[in-house]
Amino acid sequence: MQDTAQSPNQQDVNSTSNTKPEGKSMIEIDDLSFSYDQGKTNTLRNITLNVPEKQVTSFIGPSGCGKSTLLRCLNRMNDLVETSRITTGQIRIMDQDINAKNVSAIELRKQVGMVFQKYNPFPKSIYDNVAYGLRIQGIKKKAILEEAVEKSLRGAALWDEVKDRLKDSALGLSGGQQQRLCIARTMAVKPKVILMDEPCSALDPIATAKVEELITELRQDFTIVIVTHSMQQASRISDRTAFFYLGELIEYDTTEQIFTNPSIKQTEDYISGRFG
Amino acid sequence: MKKKRQKSENPFYSGSGFRIFGIGKQEAIKYFFGGNATIAVIVIALIIGFLIKESATFFPQYRDSLDLYRKSGQEFVSFSDEQLTAQKKLPSLVTQARVNEIEERLGAIYRVSSVHSDFKTKVLKNTSSERKAYKRAKSRLESTQANQSSSADEKEEAQDDYEAAREALRITAQKTADSLDYGDLKTRSWATDDKYLTPIRNSIVENLLTGEQTAFLKEIIAEETKLAEEVNQLDFIRNLSKAKDGFSEHLPTFEKFVVGMAEIATQNKAQAINFVTAKKRKDALKAKLEITNNEETKIRTELELKRVLDIEPDYAELNKPFYGSLDKHLELTNRLQKQNREAFTIVPSASEFESKIARKKIKEIKEIENSIDELFTEKRKQIESWNHSKPFTLSEAITGFFFGTKWITNSSWQDIYGLVPLLTGSLAVAIIAVLIAIPFSVGGAIYVNRLSTPTERQIIKPFIEFIEAIPSIVLAFFGVVVLGTVIQEYSQLPWFSWIPGFPVEGRLTILNAGLLLALMSVPTIFTLCEDALNNVPSSYRDASLALGATKLQTVTKVVLPSCASGIIAAVLLGFGRIIGETMVVLLVMGGRIAIPKSFTDPAHSMTGILAQEIGEVDQGSLHWGALFMVGFALFVIALTLNYVSQRVLKKFTKHS
């Protein structure tokens, strides 16, 4: 268990508790409501939470509670859904409202990378997969690309496994390796934040352990937000945990606090397996 | 339930429902679908077998036909005939160049009379009732004036009527004429100087009222004649005329020689055919004799057998005149070649000509200059080494069909079946159509599938798919009536002259058909491309976008590479669709059976020739067999294209 520096504030038990951790905030979500159908029904309702820099924050909650939706709001992947709207509130990343008119989703996504539930390397070579993000930024120099690829693959603890077959198709790797490759691909662009949407749900326990280990190490360089179904995983790797239920943020606190002494009954019921 | 259980002690008893011949319901359904599939396979196998059978008889038949062609000396004559054809082309090209150049140099003046007559037709059409009234009034006036008994009142009335009708005609005619402009011309290239517009209009009206050639038109024609004479006096035009005389000086002698030889060959051929027919008849009678048991029939058949004359002609004797003509031929062709060389030196260079068409003709002459001596030598060699008794082999017949450059049917001379002109026509039009269709269909599919908004998609997709519903005959009609003229006219514009083959001479060309076929293949390629694009997992797109790529980068760097084979397969299938298309190529491509030199030439196609000729051949004849071979070749091409695209697609599905 990783312990956070500050002590949780438990005074206000009725509202979403402790949404403002100490230390520098990377992501500030302020009273956010979000709708997939042009504002008819809100999938997310009045969510306020701050994600601290260089920590691992996990979003937990039963299926359909909106945790993935919130994650996809953070790098505006929801823009792909034509009818989606942010109905109230705003999201600030590095103190900038990301839905402001003069914000480019392309530039945002270079800073806020994403790893998906199902590993999805391109049908290209391992090398080309990792170099992709840099190449689309117009970087062509071989030396720079090679260095970045090696650094990212080392960072994703994959280098030793694939260094002899960088030119082979990425689809020939095992599931766990493919997911780590996707993480390496995201790291290569040097984002500030990495969003992970259930990165281990398609992996076996051994691969899961490796990815979890990797996430723990990545904390030094990146702010990580991870959506997970596995409460054990959340408790193992995250510094802070947010519990969502039916589109609302029920409780947000240090992981230790959430798992040992939740202040709201619903949270307790969920983590003790009574529903969800 | 209980009852059944009692019937059988088996707890998993399958039940005793509907059964026929011991086959249960599920099995019956299975056999029904299996049977359908089998019938489809059998039908296709039968079609293939039929095609092969019909076409297999063709080659031996064709060989026999070619054998007669050789034995009768027709082949020998055809060598000289090819020399003759090549030589004949020269004076005709020179004449075409000269005519076009003179027209070009006459310029505006030359076009005024064309505009005049085009406008006049339109004015006549618009004033028909006024003209009738005018004519009636005029004849009445004339009759009353001629009639002594008519009163002064009558005369005056007739005079008034006449003047009123004349005025009415004048006003309508003038109105119509004034409304006409160069934009209304049948051929835009007739448009001429604006200063002529008003005189032309007035001249038409005047002509209509008086019925005589107007002073203006007379003046124009006089000027035209004068200018034409001046142009004719130009040095290079005179050289051109001289060259033409040179090219055609010895032509009549040579032509006479060739025609004389051809007559002998035709007679020989008739003898040879008589013999072949008689032999066949005899064989048939003999066969009949063997089967029949009836005494009377036997006797009659035997009598008939004796009556059939099947004396084989003495081919050596028949061909003697040809072997004896070698010296004369050599002398004649030498004379032709010598004269040609002189004439070629005075053909002016293309840069002296102002007319584009004339320049094209001159370039053609220069090309012939480089090749004609070679042709003469080659044909002379063939003539000298020719031997009537050397039989044709089957492989010669086969290569003659697949690599032959001529397709001549219903000829009084000799039918020749060569696939190449049809194949090149089909391939040329298909390649042009695909090249034009690819950007529209593939680009459209990418846009609709990946870049457009849902509203745009809802508009574009049905429109493209609607094209498929247009009957090809309608498109062909459009090509003949509209597109041909449009291409022909706009190809005259100077900024298109860099395109090879422009300006286009005729309306019915490969380009015209290619454009229509491109339109027809767009929906096919578009739909298949969209399928291929849909098969690209959306996770690729998500991953790429999440890395900060734009939509366009995502399409070009991830989506397209991963569905490239699907797109190639789509294009190949589109190609297959085009090569099998008949109506458009039959009506719009011009139907000239020759290997096209440029894509603005007319050509014929494999499908077109089948549609055109299959109705008029005798079943089982040589021509019939040849058409079946063409159909077979078409079938093989379509099959290959389909197979290749299937393979490409398979590779694609394996990859993703």
mmCIF file with all atom_site columns, N, CA, C and O in Angstrom, chain B residues 454-491:
data_model
loop_
_atom_site.group_PDB
_atom_site.id
_atom_site.type_symbol
_atom_site.label_atom_id
_atom_site.label_alt_id
_atom_site.label_comp_id
_atom_site.label_asym_id
_atom_site.label_entity_id
_atom_site.label_seq_id
_atom_site.pdbx_PDB_ins_code
_atom_site.Cartn_x
_atom_site.Cartn_y
_atom_site.Cartn_z
_atom_site.occupancy
_atom_site.B_iso_or_equiv
_atom_site.pdbx_formal_charge
_atom_site.auth_seq_id
_atom_site.auth_comp_id
_atom_site.auth_asym_id
_atom_site.auth_atom_id
_atom_site.pdbx_PDB_model_num
ATOM 1   N N  . PRO B 1 454 ? -22.820 12.667 -39.860 1.00 0.00 ? 454 PRO B N  1
ATOM 2   C CA . PRO B 1 454 ? -23.900 11.731 -40.193 1.00 0.00 ? 454 PRO B CA 1
ATOM 3   C C  . PRO B 1 454 ? -24.872 12.293 -41.231 1.00 0.00 ? 454 PRO B C  1
ATOM 4   O O  . PRO B 1 454 ? -25.370 11.555 -42.081 1.00 0.00 ? 454 PRO B O  1
ATOM 5   N N  . THR B 1 455 ? -25.116 13.598 -41.194 1.00 0.00 ? 455 THR B N  1
ATOM 6   C CA . THR B 1 455 ? -26.041 14.188 -42.161 1.00 0.00 ? 455 THR B CA 1
ATOM 7   C C  . THR B 1 455 ? -25.493 14.052 -43.576 1.00 0.00 ? 455 THR B C  1
ATOM 8   O O  . THR B 1 455 ? -26.206 13.671 -44.504 1.00 0.00 ? 455 THR B O  1
ATOM 9   N N  . GLU B 1 456 ? -24.207 14.387 -43.722 1.00 0.00 ? 456 GLU B N  1
ATOM 10  C CA . GLU B 1 456 ? -23.589 14.269 -45.051 1.00 0.00 ? 456 GLU B CA 1
ATOM 11  C C  . GLU B 1 456 ? -23.663 12.822 -45.525 1.00 0.00 ? 456 GLU B C  1
ATOM 12  O O  . GLU B 1 456 ? -23.949 12.554 -46.681 1.00 0.00 ? 456 GLU B O  1
ATOM 13  N N  . ARG B 1 457 ? -23.399 11.913 -44.601 1.00 0.00 ? 457 ARG B N  1
ATOM 14  C CA . ARG B 1 457 ? -23.424 10.493 -44.958 1.00 0.00 ? 457 ARG B CA 1
ATOM 15  C C  . ARG B 1 457 ? -24.804 10.114 -45.480 1.00 0.00 ? 457 ARG B C  1
ATOM 16  O O  . ARG B 1 457 ? -24.948 9.416  -46.473 1.00 0.00 ? 457 ARG B O  1
ATOM 17  N N  . GLN B 1 458 ? -25.837 10.626 -44.795 1.00 0.00 ? 458 GLN B N  1
ATOM 18  C CA . GLN B 1 458 ? -27.196 10.277 -45.199 1.00 0.00 ? 458 GLN B CA 1
ATOM 19  C C  . GLN B 1 458 ? -27.544 10.820 -46.574 1.00 0.00 ? 458 GLN B C  1
ATOM 20  O O  . GLN B 1 458 ? -28.413 10.302 -47.256 1.00 0.00 ? 458 GLN B O  1
ATOM 21  N N  . ILE B 1 459 ? -26.857 11.887 -46.972 1.00 0.00 ? 459 ILE B N  1
ATOM 22  C CA . ILE B 1 459 ? -27.125 12.443 -48.305 1.00 0.00 ? 459 ILE B CA 1
ATOM 23  C C  . ILE B 1 459 ? -26.283 11.720 -49.356 1.00 0.00 ? 459 ILE B C  1
ATOM 24  O O  . ILE B 1 459 ? -26.789 11.289 -50.387 1.00 0.00 ? 459 ILE B O  1
ATOM 25  N N  . ILE B 1 460 ? -24.995 11.568 -49.073 1.00 0.00 ? 460 ILE B N  1
ATOM 26  C CA . ILE B 1 460 ? -24.071 11.075 -50.112 1.00 0.00 ? 460 ILE B CA 1
ATOM 27  C C  . ILE B 1 460 ? -24.324 9.610  -50.440 1.00 0.00 ? 460 ILE B C  1
ATOM 28  O O  . ILE B 1 460 ? -24.395 9.219  -51.600 1.00 0.00 ? 460 ILE B O  1
ATOM 29  N N  . LYS B 1 461 ? -24.467 8.794  -49.400 1.00 0.00 ? 461 LYS B N  1
ATOM 30  C CA . LYS B 1 461 ? -24.525 7.347  -49.641 1.00 0.00 ? 461 LYS B CA 1
ATOM 31  C C  . LYS B 1 461 ? -25.673 6.924  -50.578 1.00 0.00 ? 461 LYS B C  1
ATOM 32  O O  . LYS B 1 461 ? -25.437 6.227  -51.558 1.00 0.00 ? 461 LYS B O  1
ATOM 33  N N  . PRO B 1 462 ? -26.898 7.364  -50.310 1.00 0.00 ? 462 PRO B N  1
ATOM 34  C CA . PRO B 1 462 ? -27.986 6.956  -51.228 1.00 0.00 ? 462 PRO B CA 1
ATOM 35  C C  . PRO B 1 462 ? -27.756 7.452  -52.651 1.00 0.00 ? 462 PRO B C  1
ATOM 36  O O  . PRO B 1 462 ? -28.059 6.750  -53.604 1.00 0.00 ? 462 PRO B O  1
ATOM 37  N N  . PHE B 1 463 ? -27.146 8.631  -52.787 1.00 0.00 ? 463 PHE B N  1
ATOM 38  C CA . PHE B 1 463 ? -26.908 9.154  -54.127 1.00 0.00 ? 463 PHE B CA 1
ATOM 39  C C  . PHE B 1 463 ? -25.956 8.248  -54.896 1.00 0.00 ? 463 PHE B C  1
ATOM 40  O O  . PHE B 1 463 ? -26.207 7.910  -56.042 1.00 0.00 ? 463 PHE B O  1
ATOM 41  N N  . ILE B 1 464 ? -24.873 7.874  -54.243 1.00 0.00 ? 464 ILE B N  1
ATOM 42  C CA . ILE B 1 464 ? -23.897 7.031  -54.936 1.00 0.00 ? 464 ILE B CA 1
ATOM 43  C C  . ILE B 1 464 ? -24.521 5.675  -55.240 1.00 0.00 ? 464 ILE B C  1
ATOM 44  O O  . ILE B 1 464 ? -24.354 5.128  -56.330 1.00 0.00 ? 464 ILE B O  1
ATOM 45  N N  . GLU B 1 465 ? -25.258 5.146  -54.270 1.00 0.00 ? 465 GLU B N  1
ATOM 46  C CA . GLU B 1 465 ? -25.843 3.835  -54.511 1.00 0.00 ? 465 GLU B CA 1
ATOM 47  C C  . GLU B 1 465 ? -26.943 3.893  -55.579 1.00 0.00 ? 465 GLU B C  1
ATOM 48  O O  . GLU B 1 465 ? -27.220 2.915  -56.249 1.00 0.00 ? 465 GLU B O  1
ATOM 49  N N  . PHE B 1 466 ? -27.518 5.070  -55.734 1.00 0.00 ? 466 PHE B N  1
ATOM 50  C CA . PHE B 1 466 ? -28.574 5.231  -56.743 1.00 0.00 ? 466 PHE B CA 1
ATOM 51  C C  . PHE B 1 466 ? -28.023 5.058  -58.163 1.00 0.00 ? 466 PHE B C  1
ATOM 52  O O  . PHE B 1 466 ? -28.729 4.587  -59.049 1.00 0.00 ? 466 PHE B O  1
ATOM 53  N N  . ILE B 1 467 ? -26.762 5.427  -58.349 1.00 0.00 ? 467 ILE B N  1
ATOM 54  C CA . ILE B 1 467 ? -26.166 5.320  -59.693 1.00 0.00 ? 467 ILE B CA 1
ATOM 55  C C  . ILE B 1 467 ? -26.329 3.902  -60.224 1.00 0.00 ? 467 ILE B C  1
ATOM 56  O O  . ILE B 1 467 ? -26.575 3.685  -61.405 1.00 0.00 ? 467 ILE B O  1
ATOM 57  N N  . GLU B 1 468 ? -26.215 2.936  -59.314 1.00 0.00 ? 468 GLU B N  1
ATOM 58  C CA . GLU B 1 468 ? -26.327 1.533  -59.691 1.00 0.00 ? 468 GLU B CA 1
ATOM 59  C C  . GLU B 1 468 ? -27.680 1.248  -60.358 1.00 0.00 ? 468 GLU B C  1
ATOM 60  O O  . GLU B 1 468 ? -27.809 0.343  -61.182 1.00 0.00 ? 468 GLU B O  1
ATOM 61  N N  . ALA B 1 469 ? -28.684 2.043  -59.978 1.00 0.00 ? 469 ALA B N  1
ATOM 62  C CA . ALA B 1 469 ? -30.038 1.763  -60.470 1.00 0.00 ? 469 ALA B CA 1
ATOM 63  C C  . ALA B 1 469 ? -30.278 2.307  -61.873 1.00 0.00 ? 469 ALA B C  1
ATOM 64  O O  . ALA B 1 469 ? -31.291 1.992  -62.484 1.00 0.00 ? 469 ALA B O  1
ATOM 65  N N  . ILE B 1 470 ? -29.334 3.106  -62.388 1.00 0.00 ? 470 ILE B N  1
ATOM 66  C CA . ILE B 1 470 ? -29.547 3.654  -63.730 1.00 0.00 ? 470 ILE B CA 1
ATOM 67  C C  . ILE B 1 470 ? -29.305 2.545  -64.748 1.00 0.00 ? 470 ILE B C  1
ATOM 68  O O  . ILE B 1 470 ? -28.235 1.953  -64.767 1.00 0.00 ? 470 ILE B O  1
ATOM 69  N N  . PRO B 1 471 ? -30.271 2.243  -65.611 1.00 0.00 ? 471 PRO B N  1
ATOM 70  C CA . PRO B 1 471 ? -30.045 1.191  -66.614 1.00 0.00 ? 471 PRO B CA 1
ATOM 71  C C  . PRO B 1 471 ? -28.913 1.599  -67.555 1.00 0.00 ? 471 PRO B C  1
ATOM 72  O O  . PRO B 1 471 ? -28.810 2.772  -67.917 1.00 0.00 ? 471 PRO B O  1
ATOM 73  N N  . SER B 1 472 ? -28.092 0.614  -67.937 1.00 0.00 ? 472 SER B N  1
ATOM 74  C CA . SER B 1 472 ? -26.906 0.979  -68.711 1.00 0.00 ? 472 SER B CA 1
ATOM 75  C C  . SER B 1 472 ? -27.283 1.537  -70.076 1.00 0.00 ? 472 SER B C  1
ATOM 76  O O  . SER B 1 472 ? -26.568 2.356  -70.631 1.00 0.00 ? 472 SER B O  1
ATOM 77  N N  . ILE B 1 473 ? -28.431 1.137  -70.595 1.00 0.00 ? 473 ILE B N  1
ATOM 78  C CA . ILE B 1 473 ? -28.828 1.663  -71.905 1.00 0.00 ? 473 ILE B CA 1
ATOM 79  C C  . ILE B 1 473 ? -29.109 3.151  -71.823 1.00 0.00 ? 473 ILE B C  1
ATOM 80  O O  . ILE B 1 473 ? -28.851 3.900  -72.753 1.00 0.00 ? 473 ILE B O  1
ATOM 81  N N  . VAL B 1 474 ? -29.604 3.585  -70.671 1.00 0.00 ? 474 VAL B N  1
ATOM 82  C CA . VAL B 1 474 ? -29.868 5.017  -70.495 1.00 0.00 ? 474 VAL B CA 1
ATOM 83  C C  . VAL B 1 474 ? -28.553 5.787  -70.487 1.00 0.00 ? 474 VAL B C  1
ATOM 84  O O  . VAL B 1 474 ? -28.399 6.825  -71.135 1.00 0.00 ? 474 VAL B O  1
ATOM 85  N N  . LEU B 1 475 ? -27.573 5.228  -69.753 1.00 0.00 ? 475 LEU B N  1
ATOM 86  C CA . LEU B 1 475 ? -26.258 5.864  -69.727 1.00 0.00 ? 475 LEU B CA 1
ATOM 87  C C  . LEU B 1 475 ? -25.666 5.895  -71.129 1.00 0.00 ? 475 LEU B C  1
ATOM 88  O O  . LEU B 1 475 ? -25.081 6.898  -71.551 1.00 0.00 ? 475 LEU B O  1
ATOM 89  N N  . ALA B 1 476 ? -25.829 4.782  -71.860 1.00 0.00 ? 476 ALA B N  1
ATOM 90  C CA . ALA B 1 476 ? -25.267 4.707  -73.207 1.00 0.00 ? 476 ALA B CA 1
ATOM 91  C C  . ALA B 1 476 ? -25.905 5.781  -74.089 1.00 0.00 ? 476 ALA B C  1
ATOM 92  O O  . ALA B 1 476 ? -25.224 6.471  -74.843 1.00 0.00 ? 476 ALA B O  1
ATOM 93  N N  . PHE B 1 477 ? -27.193 5.938  -73.950 1.00 0.00 ? 477 PHE B N  1
ATOM 94  C CA . PHE B 1 477 ? -27.916 6.946  -74.716 1.00 0.00 ? 477 PHE B CA 1
ATOM 95  C C  . PHE B 1 477 ? -27.374 8.336  -74.402 1.00 0.00 ? 477 PHE B C  1
ATOM 96  O O  . PHE B 1 477 ? -27.086 9.132  -75.293 1.00 0.00 ? 477 PHE B O  1
ATOM 97  N N  . PHE B 1 478 ? -27.177 8.582  -73.121 1.00 0.00 ? 478 PHE B N  1
ATOM 98  C CA . PHE B 1 478 ? -26.615 9.860  -72.693 1.00 0.00 ? 478 PHE B CA 1
ATOM 99  C C  . PHE B 1 478 ? -25.236 10.063 -73.319 1.00 0.00 ? 478 PHE B C  1
ATOM 100 O O  . PHE B 1 478 ? -24.891 11.158 -73.768 1.00 0.00 ? 478 PHE B O  1
ATOM 101 N N  . GLY B 1 479 ? -24.449 8.971  -73.342 1.00 0.00 ? 479 GLY B N  1
ATOM 102 C CA . GLY B 1 479 ? -23.107 9.062  -73.919 1.00 0.00 ? 479 GLY B CA 1
ATOM 103 C C  . GLY B 1 479 ? -23.144 9.416  -75.386 1.00 0.00 ? 479 GLY B C  1
ATOM 104 O O  . GLY B 1 479 ? -22.364 10.229 -75.873 1.00 0.00 ? 479 GLY B O  1
ATOM 105 N N  . VAL B 1 480 ? -24.088 8.813  -76.110 1.00 0.00 ? 480 VAL B N  1
ATOM 106 C CA . VAL B 1 480 ? -24.158 9.052  -77.551 1.00 0.00 ? 480 VAL B CA 1
ATOM 107 C C  . VAL B 1 480 ? -24.656 10.475 -77.823 1.00 0.00 ? 480 VAL B C  1
ATOM 108 O O  . VAL B 1 480 ? -24.107 11.200 -78.646 1.00 0.00 ? 480 VAL B O  1
ATOM 109 N N  . VAL B 1 481 ? -25.691 10.867 -77.083 1.00 0.00 ? 481 VAL B N  1
ATOM 110 C CA . VAL B 1 481 ? -26.356 12.122 -77.417 1.00 0.00 ? 481 VAL B CA 1
ATOM 111 C C  . VAL B 1 481 ? -25.645 13.337 -76.830 1.00 0.00 ? 481 VAL B C  1
ATOM 112 O O  . VAL B 1 481 ? -25.473 14.350 -77.495 1.00 0.00 ? 481 VAL B O  1
ATOM 113 N N  . VAL B 1 482 ? -25.207 13.207 -75.572 1.00 0.00 ? 482 VAL B N  1
ATOM 114 C CA . VAL B 1 482 ? -24.687 14.395 -74.889 1.00 0.00 ? 482 VAL B CA 1
ATOM 115 C C  . VAL B 1 482 ? -23.168 14.359 -74.722 1.00 0.00 ? 482 VAL B C  1
ATOM 116 O O  . VAL B 1 482 ? -22.447 15.214 -75.238 1.00 0.00 ? 482 VAL B O  1
ATOM 117 N N  . LEU B 1 483 ? -22.711 13.327 -74.014 1.00 0.00 ? 483 LEU B N  1
ATOM 118 C CA . LEU B 1 483 ? -21.319 13.343 -73.570 1.00 0.00 ? 483 LEU B CA 1
ATOM 119 C C  . LEU B 1 483 ? -20.337 13.393 -74.736 1.00 0.00 ? 483 LEU B C  1
ATOM 120 O O  . LEU B 1 483 ? -19.337 14.106 -74.682 1.00 0.00 ? 483 LEU B O  1
ATOM 121 N N  . GLY B 1 484 ? -20.661 12.644 -75.809 1.00 0.00 ? 484 GLY B N  1
ATOM 122 C CA . GLY B 1 484 ? -19.754 12.609 -76.957 1.00 0.00 ? 484 GLY B CA 1
ATOM 123 C C  . GLY B 1 484 ? -19.499 14.005 -77.505 1.00 0.00 ? 484 GLY B C  1
ATOM 124 O O  . GLY B 1 484 ? -18.356 14.407 -77.716 1.00 0.00 ? 484 GLY B O  1
ATOM 125 N N  . THR B 1 485 ? -20.587 14.759 -77.710 1.00 0.00 ? 485 THR B N  1
ATOM 126 C CA . THR B 1 485 ? -20.459 16.104 -78.255 1.00 0.00 ? 485 THR B CA 1
ATOM 127 C C  . THR B 1 485 ? -19.698 17.002 -77.295 1.00 0.00 ? 485 THR B C  1
ATOM 128 O O  . THR B 1 485 ? -18.837 17.792 -77.705 1.00 0.00 ? 485 THR B O  1
ATOM 129 N N  . VAL B 1 486 ? -20.016 16.861 -76.010 1.00 0.00 ? 486 VAL B N  1
ATOM 130 C CA . VAL B 1 486 ? -19.359 17.715 -75.018 1.00 0.00 ? 486 VAL B CA 1
ATOM 131 C C  . VAL B 1 486 ? -17.853 17.477 -75.038 1.00 0.00 ? 486 VAL B C  1
ATOM 132 O O  . VAL B 1 486 ? -17.060 18.422 -75.102 1.00 0.00 ? 486 VAL B O  1
ATOM 133 N N  . ILE B 1 487 ? -17.452 16.197 -75.015 1.00 0.00 ? 487 ILE B N  1
ATOM 134 C CA . ILE B 1 487 ? -16.018 15.892 -75.016 1.00 0.00 ? 487 ILE B CA 1
ATOM 135 C C  . ILE B 1 487 ? -15.379 16.433 -76.283 1.00 0.00 ? 487 ILE B C  1
ATOM 136 O O  . ILE B 1 487 ? -14.339 17.087 -76.255 1.00 0.00 ? 487 ILE B O  1
ATOM 137 N N  . GLN B 1 488 ? -16.045 16.193 -77.406 1.00 0.00 ? 488 GLN B N  1
ATOM 138 C CA . GLN B 1 488 ? -15.469 16.610 -78.681 1.00 0.00 ? 488 GLN B CA 1
ATOM 139 C C  . GLN B 1 488 ? -15.254 18.119 -78.716 1.00 0.00 ? 488 GLN B C  1
ATOM 140 O O  . GLN B 1 488 ? -14.201 18.597 -79.122 1.00 0.00 ? 488 GLN B O  1
ATOM 141 N N  . GLU B 1 489 ? -16.235 18.849 -78.233 1.00 0.00 ? 489 GLU B N  1
ATOM 142 C CA . GLU B 1 489 ? -16.118 20.298 -78.314 1.00 0.00 ? 489 GLU B CA 1
ATOM 143 C C  . GLU B 1 489 ? -15.105 20.845 -77.347 1.00 0.00 ? 489 GLU B C  1
ATOM 144 O O  . GLU B 1 489 ? -14.271 21.661 -77.684 1.00 0.00 ? 489 GLU B O  1
ATOM 145 N N  . TYR B 1 490 ? -15.177 20.360 -76.091 1.00 0.00 ? 490 TYR B N  1
ATOM 146 C CA . TYR B 1 490 ? -14.279 20.946 -75.099 1.00 0.00 ? 490 TYR B CA 1
ATOM 147 C C  . TYR B 1 490 ? -12.845 20.497 -75.292 1.00 0.00 ? 490 TYR B C  1
ATOM 148 O O  . TYR B 1 490 ? -11.919 21.152 -74.819 1.00 0.00 ? 490 TYR B O  1
ATOM 149 N N  . SER B 1 491 ? -12.652 19.373 -76.003 1.00 0.00 ? 491 SER B N  1
ATOM 150 C CA . SER B 1 491 ? -11.277 18.944 -76.241 1.00 0.00 ? 491 SER B CA 1
ATOM 151 C C  . SER B 1 491 ? -10.574 19.884 -77.211 1.00 0.00 ? 491 SER B C  1
ATOM 152 O O  . SER B 1 491 ? -9.366  19.850 -77.349 1.00 0.00 ? 491 SER B O  1
#
